[in-house]
Coordinates of C-alpha atoms and ligand atoms in Angstrom, one line a residue:
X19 CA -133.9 84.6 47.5
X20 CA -131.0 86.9 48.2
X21 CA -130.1 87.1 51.7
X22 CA -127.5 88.7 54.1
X23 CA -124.8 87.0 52.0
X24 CA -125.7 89.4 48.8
X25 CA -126.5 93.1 50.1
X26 CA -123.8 95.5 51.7
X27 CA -125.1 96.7 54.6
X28 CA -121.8 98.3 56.2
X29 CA -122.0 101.9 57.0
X30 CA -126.0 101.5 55.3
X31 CA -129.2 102.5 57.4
X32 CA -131.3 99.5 57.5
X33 CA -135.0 99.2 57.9
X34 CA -135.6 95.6 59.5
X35 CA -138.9 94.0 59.6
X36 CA -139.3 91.6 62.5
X37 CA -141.5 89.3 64.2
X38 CA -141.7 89.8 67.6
X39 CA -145.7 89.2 68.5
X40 CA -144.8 87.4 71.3
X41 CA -147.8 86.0 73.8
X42 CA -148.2 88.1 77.1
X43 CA -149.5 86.8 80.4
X44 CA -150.6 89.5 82.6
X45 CA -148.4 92.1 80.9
X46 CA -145.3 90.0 81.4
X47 CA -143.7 88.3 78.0
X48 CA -144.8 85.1 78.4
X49 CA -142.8 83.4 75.8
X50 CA -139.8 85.3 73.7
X51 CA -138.9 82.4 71.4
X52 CA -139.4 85.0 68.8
X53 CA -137.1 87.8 69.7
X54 CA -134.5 85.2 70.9
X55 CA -134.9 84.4 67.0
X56 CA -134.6 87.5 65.6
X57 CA -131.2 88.1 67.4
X58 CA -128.8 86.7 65.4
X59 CA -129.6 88.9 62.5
X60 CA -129.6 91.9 64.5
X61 CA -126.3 90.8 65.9
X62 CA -124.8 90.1 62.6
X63 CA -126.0 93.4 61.0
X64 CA -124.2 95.1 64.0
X65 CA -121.2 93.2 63.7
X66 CA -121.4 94.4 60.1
X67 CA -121.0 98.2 61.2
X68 CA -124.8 98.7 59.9
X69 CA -124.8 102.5 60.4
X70 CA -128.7 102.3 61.9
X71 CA -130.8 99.8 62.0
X72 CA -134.7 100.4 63.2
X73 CA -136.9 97.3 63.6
X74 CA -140.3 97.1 62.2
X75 CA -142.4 94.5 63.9
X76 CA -146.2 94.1 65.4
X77 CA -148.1 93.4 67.9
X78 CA -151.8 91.8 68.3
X79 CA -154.3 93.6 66.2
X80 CA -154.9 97.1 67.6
X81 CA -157.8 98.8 66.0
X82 CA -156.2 102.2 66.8
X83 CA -153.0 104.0 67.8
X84 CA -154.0 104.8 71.6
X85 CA -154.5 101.2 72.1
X86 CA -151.6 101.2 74.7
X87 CA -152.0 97.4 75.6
X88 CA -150.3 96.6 72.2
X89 CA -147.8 98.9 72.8
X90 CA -144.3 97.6 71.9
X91 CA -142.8 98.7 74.8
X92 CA -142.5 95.7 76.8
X93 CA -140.5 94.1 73.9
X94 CA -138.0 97.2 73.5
X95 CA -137.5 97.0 76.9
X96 CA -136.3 92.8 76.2
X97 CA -134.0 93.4 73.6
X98 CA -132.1 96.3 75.4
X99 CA -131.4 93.8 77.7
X100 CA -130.8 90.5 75.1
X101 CA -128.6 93.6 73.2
X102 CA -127.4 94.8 76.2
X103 CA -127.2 98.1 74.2
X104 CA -130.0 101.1 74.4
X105 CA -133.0 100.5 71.9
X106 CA -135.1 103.4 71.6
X107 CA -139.2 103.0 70.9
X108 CA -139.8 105.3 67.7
X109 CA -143.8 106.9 67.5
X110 CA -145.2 106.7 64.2
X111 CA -145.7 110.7 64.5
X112 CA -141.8 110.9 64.7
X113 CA -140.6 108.5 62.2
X114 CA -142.9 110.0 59.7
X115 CA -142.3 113.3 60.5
X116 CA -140.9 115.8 57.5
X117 CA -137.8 116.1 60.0
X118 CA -137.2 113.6 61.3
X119 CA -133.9 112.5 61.4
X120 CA -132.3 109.1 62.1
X121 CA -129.1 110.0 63.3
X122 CA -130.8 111.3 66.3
X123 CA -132.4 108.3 67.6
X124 CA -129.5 106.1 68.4
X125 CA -128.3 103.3 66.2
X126 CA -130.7 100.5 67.0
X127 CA -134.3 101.6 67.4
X128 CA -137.9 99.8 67.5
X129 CA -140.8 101.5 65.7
X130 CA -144.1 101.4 67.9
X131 CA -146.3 98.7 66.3
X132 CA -146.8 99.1 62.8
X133 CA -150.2 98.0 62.9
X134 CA -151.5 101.3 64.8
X135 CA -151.3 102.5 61.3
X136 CA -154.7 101.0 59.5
X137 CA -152.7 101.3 56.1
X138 CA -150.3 98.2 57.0
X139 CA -152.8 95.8 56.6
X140 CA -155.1 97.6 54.5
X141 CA -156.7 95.6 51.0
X142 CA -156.2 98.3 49.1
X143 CA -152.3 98.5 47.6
X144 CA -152.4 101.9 47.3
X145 CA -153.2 102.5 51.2
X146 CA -150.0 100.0 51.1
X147 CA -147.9 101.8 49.1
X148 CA -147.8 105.3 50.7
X149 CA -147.5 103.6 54.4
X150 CA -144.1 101.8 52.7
X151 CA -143.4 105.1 51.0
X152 CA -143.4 106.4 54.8
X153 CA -141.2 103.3 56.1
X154 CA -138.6 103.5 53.2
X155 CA -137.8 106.9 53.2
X156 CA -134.7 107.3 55.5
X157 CA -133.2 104.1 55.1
X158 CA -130.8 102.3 52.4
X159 CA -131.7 98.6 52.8
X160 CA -134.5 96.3 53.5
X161 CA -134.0 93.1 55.5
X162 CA -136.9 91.0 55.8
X163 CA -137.0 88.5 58.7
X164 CA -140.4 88.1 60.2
X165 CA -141.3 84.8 59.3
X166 CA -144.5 84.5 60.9
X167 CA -145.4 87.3 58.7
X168 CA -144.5 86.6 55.1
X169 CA -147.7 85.0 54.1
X170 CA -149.5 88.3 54.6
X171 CA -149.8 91.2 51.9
X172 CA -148.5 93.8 54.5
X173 CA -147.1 97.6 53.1
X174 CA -143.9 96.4 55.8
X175 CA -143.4 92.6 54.3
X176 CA -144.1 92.7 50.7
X177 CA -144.7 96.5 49.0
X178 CA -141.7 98.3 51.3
X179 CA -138.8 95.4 49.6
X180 CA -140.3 97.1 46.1
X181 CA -138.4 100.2 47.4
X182 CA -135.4 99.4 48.6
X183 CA -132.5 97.1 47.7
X184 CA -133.9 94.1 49.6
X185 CA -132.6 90.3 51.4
X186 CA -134.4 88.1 53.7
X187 CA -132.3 87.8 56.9
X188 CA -131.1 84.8 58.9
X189 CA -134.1 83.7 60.5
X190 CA -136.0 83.4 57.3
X191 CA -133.2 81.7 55.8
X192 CA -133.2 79.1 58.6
X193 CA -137.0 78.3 58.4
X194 CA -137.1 77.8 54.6
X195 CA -134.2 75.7 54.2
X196 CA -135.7 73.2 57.0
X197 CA -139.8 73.8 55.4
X198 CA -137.8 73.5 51.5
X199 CA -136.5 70.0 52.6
X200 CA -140.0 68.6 53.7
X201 CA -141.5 69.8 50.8
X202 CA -139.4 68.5 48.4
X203 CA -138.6 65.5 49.6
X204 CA -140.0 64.3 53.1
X205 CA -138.5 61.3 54.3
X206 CA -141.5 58.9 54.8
X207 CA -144.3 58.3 56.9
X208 CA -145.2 62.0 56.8
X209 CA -147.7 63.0 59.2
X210 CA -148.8 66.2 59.7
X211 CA -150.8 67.1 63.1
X212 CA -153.0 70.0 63.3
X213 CA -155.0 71.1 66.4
X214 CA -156.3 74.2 67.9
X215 CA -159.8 76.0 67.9
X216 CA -160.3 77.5 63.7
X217 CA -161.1 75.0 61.7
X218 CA -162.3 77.7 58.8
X219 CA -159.0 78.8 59.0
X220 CA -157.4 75.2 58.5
X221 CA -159.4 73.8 55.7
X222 CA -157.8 74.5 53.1
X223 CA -154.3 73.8 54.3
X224 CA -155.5 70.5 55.3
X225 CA -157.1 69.9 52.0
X226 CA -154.0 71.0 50.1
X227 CA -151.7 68.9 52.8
X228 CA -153.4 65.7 52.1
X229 CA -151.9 65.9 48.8
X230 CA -148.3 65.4 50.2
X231 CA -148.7 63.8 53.6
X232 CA -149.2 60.0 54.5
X233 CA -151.2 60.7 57.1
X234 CA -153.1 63.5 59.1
X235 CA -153.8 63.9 63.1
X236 CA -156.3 66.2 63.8
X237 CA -157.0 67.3 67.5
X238 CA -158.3 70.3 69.8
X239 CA -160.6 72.2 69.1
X240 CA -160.9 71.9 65.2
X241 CA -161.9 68.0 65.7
X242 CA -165.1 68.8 66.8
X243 CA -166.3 69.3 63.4
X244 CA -164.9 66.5 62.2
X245 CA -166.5 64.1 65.0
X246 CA -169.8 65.4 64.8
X247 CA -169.3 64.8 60.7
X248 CA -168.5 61.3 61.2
X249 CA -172.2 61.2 63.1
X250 CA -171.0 61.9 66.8
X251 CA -172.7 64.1 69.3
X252 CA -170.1 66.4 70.5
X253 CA -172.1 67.9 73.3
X254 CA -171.4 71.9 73.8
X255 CA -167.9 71.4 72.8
X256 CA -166.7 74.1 70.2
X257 CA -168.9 73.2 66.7
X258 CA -168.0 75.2 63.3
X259 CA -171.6 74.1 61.5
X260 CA -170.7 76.0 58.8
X261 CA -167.6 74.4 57.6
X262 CA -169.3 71.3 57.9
X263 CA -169.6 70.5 54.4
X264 CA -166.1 72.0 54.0
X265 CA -165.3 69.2 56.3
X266 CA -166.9 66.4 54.9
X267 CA -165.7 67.2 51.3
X268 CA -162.0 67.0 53.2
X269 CA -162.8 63.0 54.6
X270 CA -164.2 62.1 50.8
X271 CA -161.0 63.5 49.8
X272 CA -158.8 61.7 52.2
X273 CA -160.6 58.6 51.8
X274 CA -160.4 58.9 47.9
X275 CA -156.2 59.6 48.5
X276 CA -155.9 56.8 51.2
X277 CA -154.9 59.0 52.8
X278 CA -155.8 58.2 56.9
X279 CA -157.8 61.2 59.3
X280 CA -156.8 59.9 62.6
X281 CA -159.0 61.9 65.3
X282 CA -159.8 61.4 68.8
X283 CA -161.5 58.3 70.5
X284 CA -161.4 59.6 73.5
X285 CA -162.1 63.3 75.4
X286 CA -161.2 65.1 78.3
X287 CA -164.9 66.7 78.6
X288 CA -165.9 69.2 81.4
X289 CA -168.7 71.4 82.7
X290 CA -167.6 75.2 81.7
X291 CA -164.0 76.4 80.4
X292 CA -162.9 77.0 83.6
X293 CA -159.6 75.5 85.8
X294 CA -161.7 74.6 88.5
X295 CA -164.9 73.2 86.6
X296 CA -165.7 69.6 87.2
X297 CA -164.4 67.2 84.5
X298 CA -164.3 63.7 83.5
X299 CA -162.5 61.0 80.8
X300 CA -164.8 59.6 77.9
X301 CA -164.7 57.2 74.8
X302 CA -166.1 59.8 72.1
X303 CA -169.6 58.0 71.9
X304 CA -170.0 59.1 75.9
X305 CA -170.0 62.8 75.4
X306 CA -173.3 63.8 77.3
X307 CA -175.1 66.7 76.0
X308 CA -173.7 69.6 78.6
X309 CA -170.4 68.6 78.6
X310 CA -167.2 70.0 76.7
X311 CA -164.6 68.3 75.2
X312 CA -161.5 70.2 76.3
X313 CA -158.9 67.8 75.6
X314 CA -157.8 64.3 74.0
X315 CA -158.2 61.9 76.4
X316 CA -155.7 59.4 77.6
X317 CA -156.0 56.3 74.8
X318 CA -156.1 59.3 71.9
X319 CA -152.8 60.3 73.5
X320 CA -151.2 57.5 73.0
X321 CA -152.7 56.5 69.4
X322 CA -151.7 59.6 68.5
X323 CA -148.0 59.2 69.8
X324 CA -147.9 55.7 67.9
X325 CA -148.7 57.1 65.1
X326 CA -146.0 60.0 65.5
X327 CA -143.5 57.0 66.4
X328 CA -143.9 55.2 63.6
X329 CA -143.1 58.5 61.1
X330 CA -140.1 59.9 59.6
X331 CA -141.2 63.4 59.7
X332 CA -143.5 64.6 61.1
X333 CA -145.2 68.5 61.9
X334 CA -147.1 69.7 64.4
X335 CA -149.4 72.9 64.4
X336 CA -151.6 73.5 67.0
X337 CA -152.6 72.4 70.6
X338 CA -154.6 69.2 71.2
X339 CA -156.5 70.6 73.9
X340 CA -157.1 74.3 76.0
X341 CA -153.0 73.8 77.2
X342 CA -153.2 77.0 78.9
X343 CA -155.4 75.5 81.5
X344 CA -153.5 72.8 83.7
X345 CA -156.5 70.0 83.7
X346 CA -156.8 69.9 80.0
X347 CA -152.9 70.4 78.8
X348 CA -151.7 66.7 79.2
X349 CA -153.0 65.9 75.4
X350 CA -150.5 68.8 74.2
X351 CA -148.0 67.7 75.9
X352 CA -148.0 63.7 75.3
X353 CA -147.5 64.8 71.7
X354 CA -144.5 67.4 72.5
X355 CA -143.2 64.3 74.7
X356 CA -143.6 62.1 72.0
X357 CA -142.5 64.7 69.1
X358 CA -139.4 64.9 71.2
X359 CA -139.1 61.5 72.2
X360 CA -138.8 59.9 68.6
X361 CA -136.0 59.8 66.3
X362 CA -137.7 61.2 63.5
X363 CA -137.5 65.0 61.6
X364 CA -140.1 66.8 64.3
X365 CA -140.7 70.6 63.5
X366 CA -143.2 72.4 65.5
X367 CA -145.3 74.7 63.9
X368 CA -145.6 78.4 65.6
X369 CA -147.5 80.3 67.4
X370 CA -149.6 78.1 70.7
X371 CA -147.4 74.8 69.9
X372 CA -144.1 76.1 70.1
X373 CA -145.4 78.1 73.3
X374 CA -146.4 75.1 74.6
X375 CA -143.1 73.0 74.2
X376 CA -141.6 76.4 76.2
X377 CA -144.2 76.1 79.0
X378 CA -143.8 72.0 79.5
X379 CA -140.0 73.0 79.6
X380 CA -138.8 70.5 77.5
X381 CA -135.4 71.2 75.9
X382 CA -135.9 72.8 72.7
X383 CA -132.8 70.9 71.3
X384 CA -135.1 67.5 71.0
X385 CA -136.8 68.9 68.1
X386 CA -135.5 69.3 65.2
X387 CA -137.4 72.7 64.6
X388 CA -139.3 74.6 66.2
X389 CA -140.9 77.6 63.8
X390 CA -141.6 81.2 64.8
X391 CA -144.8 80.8 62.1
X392 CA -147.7 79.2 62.5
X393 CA -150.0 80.5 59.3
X394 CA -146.7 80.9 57.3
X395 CA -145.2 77.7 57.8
X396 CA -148.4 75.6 57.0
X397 CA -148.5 77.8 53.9
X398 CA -145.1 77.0 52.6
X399 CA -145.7 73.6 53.3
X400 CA -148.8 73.5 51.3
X401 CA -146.0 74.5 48.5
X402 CA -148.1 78.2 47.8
X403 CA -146.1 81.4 47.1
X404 CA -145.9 83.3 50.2
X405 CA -146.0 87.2 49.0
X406 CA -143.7 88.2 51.5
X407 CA -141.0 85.6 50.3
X408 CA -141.6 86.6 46.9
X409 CA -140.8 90.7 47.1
X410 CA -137.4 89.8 48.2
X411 CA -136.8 87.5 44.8
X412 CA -133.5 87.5 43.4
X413 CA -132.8 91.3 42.3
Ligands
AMP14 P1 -155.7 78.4 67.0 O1 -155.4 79.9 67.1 O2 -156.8 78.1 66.0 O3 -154.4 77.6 66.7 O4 -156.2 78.0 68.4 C1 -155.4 77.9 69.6 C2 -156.3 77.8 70.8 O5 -157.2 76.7 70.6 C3 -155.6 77.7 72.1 O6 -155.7 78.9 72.8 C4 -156.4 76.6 72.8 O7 -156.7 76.9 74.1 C5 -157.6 76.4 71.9 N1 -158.2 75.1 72.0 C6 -157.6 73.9 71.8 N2 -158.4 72.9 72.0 C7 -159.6 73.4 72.3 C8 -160.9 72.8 72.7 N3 -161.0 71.5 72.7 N4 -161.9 73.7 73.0 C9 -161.6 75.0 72.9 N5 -160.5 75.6 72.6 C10 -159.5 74.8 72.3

């Protein structure tokens, strides 16, 4: 992959695409682990006398342009102040204008999320192509650094590097070289831990993972499934019925690999999702028929961290319980504690882990990665070819 190393980008107006879809609480940036990431790109490429430089990045999944509350401008707001240099926020209507004209914007500028135009994601490459036609017009270069975004088909990630002269900045460089040297040679155990709430969405990278892991921890709300596969009633916690055969079809396979499932045997279970709902501890037979499990429970915790103890490397994608909510975070952060605690290679997947560690305020430096992408870093790991990675190539 060619990278900041092999393009010129002195005096060169570059068109960066970012990932800066950071979680908000309340309007307020909640965790900016992401743009903290992006910055020593942006620094370098101004260090490097980049003539402009406007960032392409998104936010949430607006279904239409005058959905302000996805609105980049809390985040342009951040990085004037990171930058400590003016940013300015760049409307689709402008930047696609017939006139416009970069030189009047200042040198560094944000364009308003890129998914208020339907065409970025669109299925259809030629919707694609003429949104990257838009993009590529005024500029010279194409960097590439939103991780968390390379596994998707996106007009700004893959079809816009087929335009321009194109490198994959520092971020992406970092993430690949640490995901390159698990997947091609993990030191052993190998455990991979996956938790949070879609398990559609985690099938297949847990079938494809058990091909390369030792073993696999599966928690939150995706081991619901799995528990109520093995024969266990599960109560009104959160039940995909329709992957179960997916489900089952992923134990034979495990089982066939010896390769060991370890999920909960114990639950955090409570009344309704609430903070203040009433909530007790039970072995994973207990689970009465109105109650929710909302979180591992306390000997699952520490099974869990044996098992992360005993590994040489080990990733972690996914909460083991509803973290956001005080009562039923302590099984999310006993494996952070533990993730940080052992002596192994620990890289935490994106996305609700790596804002967890940030919330527990344990010091980032104890891990030995912590990835701005969830869906893309499980996806490299599963050894597929993420589109977005493959655009840049090597021209
Ligand atoms: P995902 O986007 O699939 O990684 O899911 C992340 C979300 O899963 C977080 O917001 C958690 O609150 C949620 N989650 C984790 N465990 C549970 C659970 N036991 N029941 C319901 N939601 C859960």
């Amino acid at each position: 992959m060619r990278t900041l190393d092999s393009i010129d980008v002195t005096n060169k107006s570059v068109l960066l695409r970012a990932d800066l879809n950071v979680p908000f609480n309340d309007g307020v940036i909640s965790d900016e682990g992401r743009i903290l990431a992006l910055l020593p790109t942006l620094n370098e490429l101004i260090q490097k006398n980049a003539k402009s430089i406007m960032i392409v990045a998104h936010l949430g999944r607006p279904t239409s342009a005058s959905d302000t509350r996805f609105s980049l401008h809390p985040i342009q707001k951040r990085l004037e102040v990171l930058l400590n240099t003016p940013v300015t926020l760049v409307s689709h209507e402008e930047a696609f204008a017939q006139n416009f004209n970069l030189n009047s914007i200042g040198r560094i500028s944000l364009l308003e999320n890129i998914r208020f135009d339907s065409r970025e994601t669109s299925k259809d490459p030629t919707k694609r192509m003429e949104l990257s036609r838009l993009l590529a017009a005024q500029f010279d270069v194409f960097i590439s650094d939103g991780f968390g975004v390379v596994h998707r088909k996106q007009a700004s990630v893959t079809e816009v590097a087929n335009l321009l002269p194109s490198a994959v900045g520092r971020l992406i460089e970092k993430e690949t070289s640490v995901f390159d040297s698990i997947l091609n040679k993990p030191n052993r155990p190998y455990t991979v831990i996956m938790g949070g709430a879609k398990v559609a969405d985690k099938l297949a990278v847990v079938k494809r993972l058990l091909n390369v892991a030792d073993c696999l921890i599966i928690g939150g709300g995706m081991a619901y499934t799995f528990l109520h596969a093995k024969g266990f009633e599960v109560g009104r916690s959160l039940l995909d019925l329709e992957s179960l055969s997916d489900v089952k079809d992923c134990m034979d396979q495990a089982q066939d690999r010896g390769v060991p499932i370890l999920l909960p045997i114990d639950l955090v279970v409570a009344k309704e999702f609430s903070v203040t709902t009433e909530s007790k501890i039970v072995d994973i037979d207990q689970v009465g028929s109105d109650w929710m499990g909302l979180d591992i429970g306390p000997k699952t915790r520490i099974l869990f961290a044996e098992q992360i103890q005993k590994s040489a490397t080990i990733v972690w994608n996914g909460p083991m319980g509803v973290f956001e909510l005080d009562p039923f975070s302590a099984g999310t952060l006993a494996i952070a504690q533990a993730m940080a605690n052992t002596d192994g290679f620990t890289v935490i997947g994106g996305g609700d882990s790596a804002a967890a560690v940030r919330k527990f305020g344990i010091d980032e430096t104890r891990f030995s990665h912590i990835s701005t992408g969830g869906g893309a870093s499980l996806e490299y790991l599963e050894g597929k070819e993420l589109p977005g990675l493959a655009a840049i190539g090597e021209k």
